[in-house]
Amino acid sequence: MTSPEQLRTGERADLLQALRQQRAFLRRTVDGLTDEQAALRSTVSELCLGGLIKHVALIEQTWLRFAVHGAETMQAGQDDWADGFRMGDDSLATLLDRYARVASATDELVATLDLDAAHPLPAAPWFEPGASWSVRRVLLHVIAETSQHAGHADILREAIDGAKTMG
């Protein structure tokens, strides 16, 4: 069991701080937007700001399920990949609330999981056959995904109203 002090210092604290910073960058991109603005597609892709929030929450939740239970749990809730980038009937407030709940659950798991525990990755063309990822590697991947999508969101926000959230 990890002590409260270990969560404020060391590797776990560093991983959580990096993830929290990227989450904050992503959330900042939707500050002051209406649902209609958050649903706008300003490129030819399916990407919209609300959809990115929805996607990143799903990705974080999915990878943390993997960290706890392994690859067999990763497909749950991913029936339509493209739908994960659309707001659908959700409001921006609903998506942000869901993302906050996912983030809180992740933060709690980081306090209890063995960072060295590993699971084999699911079979997919983008993974090396037979490779495994540790919980640590999963967290690094979630940080990278969140960072990448925060950058996407910054570009989308600038296209919507000229606001720059990261620079």
PDB file of N, CA and C in Angstrom, residues 70-116:
ATOM      1  N   GLY A  70      -6.158  -6.287 -17.533  1.00  0.00           N
ATOM      2  CA  GLY A  70      -5.591  -6.868 -18.735  1.00  0.00           C
ATOM      3  C   GLY A  70      -6.372  -6.545 -19.995  1.00  0.00           C
ATOM      4  N   ALA A  71      -5.881  -7.066 -21.102  1.00  0.00           N
ATOM      5  CA  ALA A  71      -6.373  -6.712 -22.438  1.00  0.00           C
ATOM      6  C   ALA A  71      -7.822  -7.102 -22.695  1.00  0.00           C
ATOM      7  N   GLU A  72      -8.302  -8.148 -22.045  1.00  0.00           N
ATOM      8  CA  GLU A  72      -9.662  -8.611 -22.336  1.00  0.00           C
ATOM      9  C   GLU A  72     -10.719  -7.575 -21.991  1.00  0.00           C
ATOM     10  N   THR A  73     -10.404  -6.590 -21.188  1.00  0.00           N
ATOM     11  CA  THR A  73     -11.386  -5.569 -20.803  1.00  0.00           C
ATOM     12  C   THR A  73     -11.325  -4.327 -21.679  1.00  0.00           C
ATOM     13  N   MET A  74     -10.408  -4.267 -22.617  1.00  0.00           N
ATOM     14  CA  MET A  74     -10.201  -3.027 -23.365  1.00  0.00           C
ATOM     15  C   MET A  74     -11.305  -2.717 -24.374  1.00  0.00           C
ATOM     16  N   GLN A  75     -12.007  -3.682 -24.871  1.00  0.00           N
ATOM     17  CA  GLN A  75     -13.013  -3.430 -25.901  1.00  0.00           C
ATOM     18  C   GLN A  75     -14.329  -2.924 -25.337  1.00  0.00           C
ATOM     19  N   ALA A  76     -14.541  -3.046 -24.044  1.00  0.00           N
ATOM     20  CA  ALA A  76     -15.798  -2.602 -23.438  1.00  0.00           C
ATOM     21  C   ALA A  76     -16.032  -1.123 -23.700  1.00  0.00           C
ATOM     22  N   GLY A  77     -17.191  -0.781 -24.248  1.00  0.00           N
ATOM     23  CA  GLY A  77     -17.561   0.603 -24.488  1.00  0.00           C
ATOM     24  C   GLY A  77     -16.958   1.204 -25.743  1.00  0.00           C
ATOM     25  N   GLN A  78     -16.391   0.388 -26.620  1.00  0.00           N
ATOM     26  CA  GLN A  78     -15.756   0.920 -27.819  1.00  0.00           C
ATOM     27  C   GLN A  78     -16.367   0.328 -29.089  1.00  0.00           C
ATOM     28  N   ASP A  79     -17.673   0.237 -29.112  1.00  0.00           N
ATOM     29  CA  ASP A  79     -18.354  -0.347 -30.259  1.00  0.00           C
ATOM     30  C   ASP A  79     -18.183   0.480 -31.527  1.00  0.00           C
ATOM     31  N   ASP A  80     -18.253   1.797 -31.421  1.00  0.00           N
ATOM     32  CA  ASP A  80     -18.137   2.688 -32.572  1.00  0.00           C
ATOM     33  C   ASP A  80     -17.031   3.691 -32.291  1.00  0.00           C
ATOM     34  N   TRP A  81     -15.843   3.420 -32.824  1.00  0.00           N
ATOM     35  CA  TRP A  81     -14.673   4.247 -32.558  1.00  0.00           C
ATOM     36  C   TRP A  81     -14.912   5.698 -32.958  1.00  0.00           C
ATOM     37  N   ALA A  82     -15.482   5.940 -34.130  1.00  0.00           N
ATOM     38  CA  ALA A  82     -15.703   7.312 -34.602  1.00  0.00           C
ATOM     39  C   ALA A  82     -16.659   8.067 -33.683  1.00  0.00           C
ATOM     40  N   ASP A  83     -17.632   7.359 -33.084  1.00  0.00           N
ATOM     41  CA  ASP A  83     -18.579   8.014 -32.185  1.00  0.00           C
ATOM     42  C   ASP A  83     -17.871   8.588 -30.962  1.00  0.00           C
ATOM     43  N   GLY A  84     -16.739   8.019 -30.599  1.00  0.00           N
ATOM     44  CA  GLY A  84     -15.977   8.503 -29.466  1.00  0.00           C
ATOM     45  C   GLY A  84     -15.400   9.891 -29.665  1.00  0.00           C
ATOM     46  N   PHE A  85     -15.438  10.399 -30.898  1.00  0.00           N
ATOM     47  CA  PHE A  85     -14.939  11.741 -31.210  1.00  0.00           C
ATOM     48  C   PHE A  85     -16.073  12.745 -31.427  1.00  0.00           C
ATOM     49  N   ARG A  86     -17.318  12.300 -31.249  1.00  0.00           N
ATOM     50  CA  ARG A  86     -18.475  13.182 -31.409  1.00  0.00           C
ATOM     51  C   ARG A  86     -19.124  13.417 -30.058  1.00  0.00           C
ATOM     52  N   MET A  87     -19.688  14.598 -29.876  1.00  0.00           N
ATOM     53  CA  MET A  87     -20.376  14.891 -28.616  1.00  0.00           C
ATOM     54  C   MET A  87     -21.688  14.126 -28.495  1.00  0.00           C
ATOM     55  N   GLY A  88     -22.318  13.844 -29.624  1.00  0.00           N
ATOM     56  CA  GLY A  88     -23.617  13.188 -29.568  1.00  0.00           C
ATOM     57  C   GLY A  88     -24.616  14.069 -28.844  1.00  0.00           C
ATOM     58  N   ASP A  89     -25.404  13.481 -27.972  1.00  0.00           N
ATOM     59  CA  ASP A  89     -26.417  14.222 -27.216  1.00  0.00           C
ATOM     60  C   ASP A  89     -25.883  14.791 -25.905  1.00  0.00           C
ATOM     61  N   ASP A  90     -24.609  14.572 -25.628  1.00  0.00           N
ATOM     62  CA  ASP A  90     -24.025  15.048 -24.372  1.00  0.00           C
ATOM     63  C   ASP A  90     -23.754  16.542 -24.428  1.00  0.00           C
ATOM     64  N   SER A  91     -23.909  17.186 -23.297  1.00  0.00           N
ATOM     65  CA  SER A  91     -23.502  18.591 -23.180  1.00  0.00           C
ATOM     66  C   SER A  91     -22.018  18.623 -22.832  1.00  0.00           C
ATOM     67  N   LEU A  92     -21.409  19.767 -23.044  1.00  0.00           N
ATOM     68  CA  LEU A  92     -20.012  19.931 -22.669  1.00  0.00           C
ATOM     69  C   LEU A  92     -19.848  19.731 -21.164  1.00  0.00           C
ATOM     70  N   ALA A  93     -20.776  20.251 -20.379  1.00  0.00           N
ATOM     71  CA  ALA A  93     -20.706  20.087 -18.925  1.00  0.00           C
ATOM     72  C   ALA A  93     -20.741  18.611 -18.528  1.00  0.00           C
ATOM     73  N   THR A  94     -21.578  17.827 -19.204  1.00  0.00           N
ATOM     74  CA  THR A  94     -21.662  16.391 -18.926  1.00  0.00           C
ATOM     75  C   THR A  94     -20.347  15.706 -19.257  1.00  0.00           C
ATOM     76  N   LEU A  95     -19.763  16.053 -20.400  1.00  0.00           N
ATOM     77  CA  LEU A  95     -18.493  15.449 -20.806  1.00  0.00           C
ATOM     78  C   LEU A  95     -17.369  15.827 -19.844  1.00  0.00           C
ATOM     79  N   LEU A  96     -17.333  17.071 -19.413  1.00  0.00           N
ATOM     80  CA  LEU A  96     -16.309  17.506 -18.464  1.00  0.00           C
ATOM     81  C   LEU A  96     -16.485  16.820 -17.113  1.00  0.00           C
ATOM     82  N   ASP A  97     -17.718  16.639 -16.692  1.00  0.00           N
ATOM     83  CA  ASP A  97     -17.982  15.938 -15.440  1.00  0.00           C
ATOM     84  C   ASP A  97     -17.531  14.483 -15.533  1.00  0.00           C
ATOM     85  N   ARG A  98     -17.843  13.829 -16.641  1.00  0.00           N
ATOM     86  CA  ARG A  98     -17.420  12.436 -16.844  1.00  0.00           C
ATOM     87  C   ARG A  98     -15.888  12.355 -16.827  1.00  0.00           C
ATOM     88  N   TYR A  99     -15.233  13.297 -17.495  1.00  0.00           N
ATOM     89  CA  TYR A  99     -13.769  13.315 -17.533  1.00  0.00           C
ATOM     90  C   TYR A  99     -13.201  13.504 -16.124  1.00  0.00           C
ATOM     91  N   ALA A 100     -13.814  14.360 -15.327  1.00  0.00           N
ATOM     92  CA  ALA A 100     -13.365  14.577 -13.946  1.00  0.00           C
ATOM     93  C   ALA A 100     -13.509  13.304 -13.115  1.00  0.00           C
ATOM     94  N   ARG A 101     -14.589  12.566 -13.316  1.00  0.00           N
ATOM     95  CA  ARG A 101     -14.777  11.308 -12.579  1.00  0.00           C
ATOM     96  C   ARG A 101     -13.739  10.274 -12.999  1.00  0.00           C
ATOM     97  N   VAL A 102     -13.450  10.191 -14.297  1.00  0.00           N
ATOM     98  CA  VAL A 102     -12.420   9.270 -14.783  1.00  0.00           C
ATOM     99  C   VAL A 102     -11.066   9.658 -14.196  1.00  0.00           C
ATOM    100  N   ALA A 103     -10.755  10.948 -14.217  1.00  0.00           N
ATOM    101  CA  ALA A 103      -9.479  11.426 -13.686  1.00  0.00           C
ATOM    102  C   ALA A 103      -9.344  11.088 -12.204  1.00  0.00           C
ATOM    103  N   SER A 104     -10.397  11.285 -11.449  1.00  0.00           N
ATOM    104  CA  SER A 104     -10.369  10.975 -10.023  1.00  0.00           C
ATOM    105  C   SER A 104     -10.133   9.484  -9.792  1.00  0.00           C
ATOM    106  N   ALA A 105     -10.810   8.649 -10.567  1.00  0.00           N
ATOM    107  CA  ALA A 105     -10.620   7.199 -10.436  1.00  0.00           C
ATOM    108  C   ALA A 105      -9.184   6.810 -10.783  1.00  0.00           C
ATOM    109  N   THR A 106      -8.629   7.416 -11.824  1.00  0.00           N
ATOM    110  CA  THR A 106      -7.241   7.137 -12.192  1.00  0.00           C
ATOM    111  C   THR A 106      -6.301   7.544 -11.072  1.00  0.00           C
ATOM    112  N   ASP A 107      -6.492   8.723 -10.540  1.00  0.00           N
ATOM    113  CA  ASP A 107      -5.630   9.198  -9.464  1.00  0.00           C
ATOM    114  C   ASP A 107      -5.674   8.251  -8.268  1.00  0.00           C
ATOM    115  N   GLU A 108      -6.851   7.753  -7.938  1.00  0.00           N
ATOM    116  CA  GLU A 108      -6.976   6.802  -6.832  1.00  0.00           C
ATOM    117  C   GLU A 108      -6.263   5.492  -7.156  1.00  0.00           C
ATOM    118  N   LEU A 109      -6.374   5.019  -8.392  1.00  0.00           N
ATOM    119  CA  LEU A 109      -5.700   3.777  -8.772  1.00  0.00           C
ATOM    120  C   LEU A 109      -4.188   3.910  -8.715  1.00  0.00           C
ATOM    121  N   VAL A 110      -3.670   5.047  -9.132  1.00  0.00           N
ATOM    122  CA  VAL A 110      -2.221   5.250  -9.104  1.00  0.00           C
ATOM    123  C   VAL A 110      -1.696   5.087  -7.682  1.00  0.00           C
ATOM    124  N   ALA A 111      -2.512   5.411  -6.704  1.00  0.00           N
ATOM    125  CA  ALA A 111      -2.104   5.281  -5.311  1.00  0.00           C
ATOM    126  C   ALA A 111      -1.977   3.826  -4.873  1.00  0.00           C
ATOM    127  N   THR A 112      -2.662   2.912  -5.564  1.00  0.00           N
ATOM    128  CA  THR A 112      -2.718   1.531  -5.092  1.00  0.00           C
ATOM    129  C   THR A 112      -2.052   0.515  -6.004  1.00  0.00           C
ATOM    130  N   LEU A 113      -1.909   0.826  -7.275  1.00  0.00           N
ATOM    131  CA  LEU A 113      -1.391  -0.170  -8.211  1.00  0.00           C
ATOM    132  C   LEU A 113       0.121  -0.311  -8.115  1.00  0.00           C
ATOM    133  N   ASP A 114       0.589  -1.509  -8.356  1.00  0.00           N
ATOM    134  CA  ASP A 114       2.017  -1.781  -8.472  1.00  0.00           C
ATOM    135  C   ASP A 114       2.455  -1.297  -9.853  1.00  0.00           C
ATOM    136  N   LEU A 115       3.304  -0.291  -9.898  1.00  0.00           N
ATOM    137  CA  LEU A 115       3.716   0.290 -11.179  1.00  0.00           C
ATOM    138  C   LEU A 115       4.479  -0.692 -12.058  1.00  0.00           C
ATOM    139  N   ASP A 116       5.021  -1.746 -11.463  1.00  0.00           N
ATOM    140  CA  ASP A 116       5.762  -2.751 -12.226  1.00  0.00           C
ATOM    141  C   ASP A 116       4.882  -3.888 -12.731  1.00  0.00           C
TER     142      ASP A 116
END
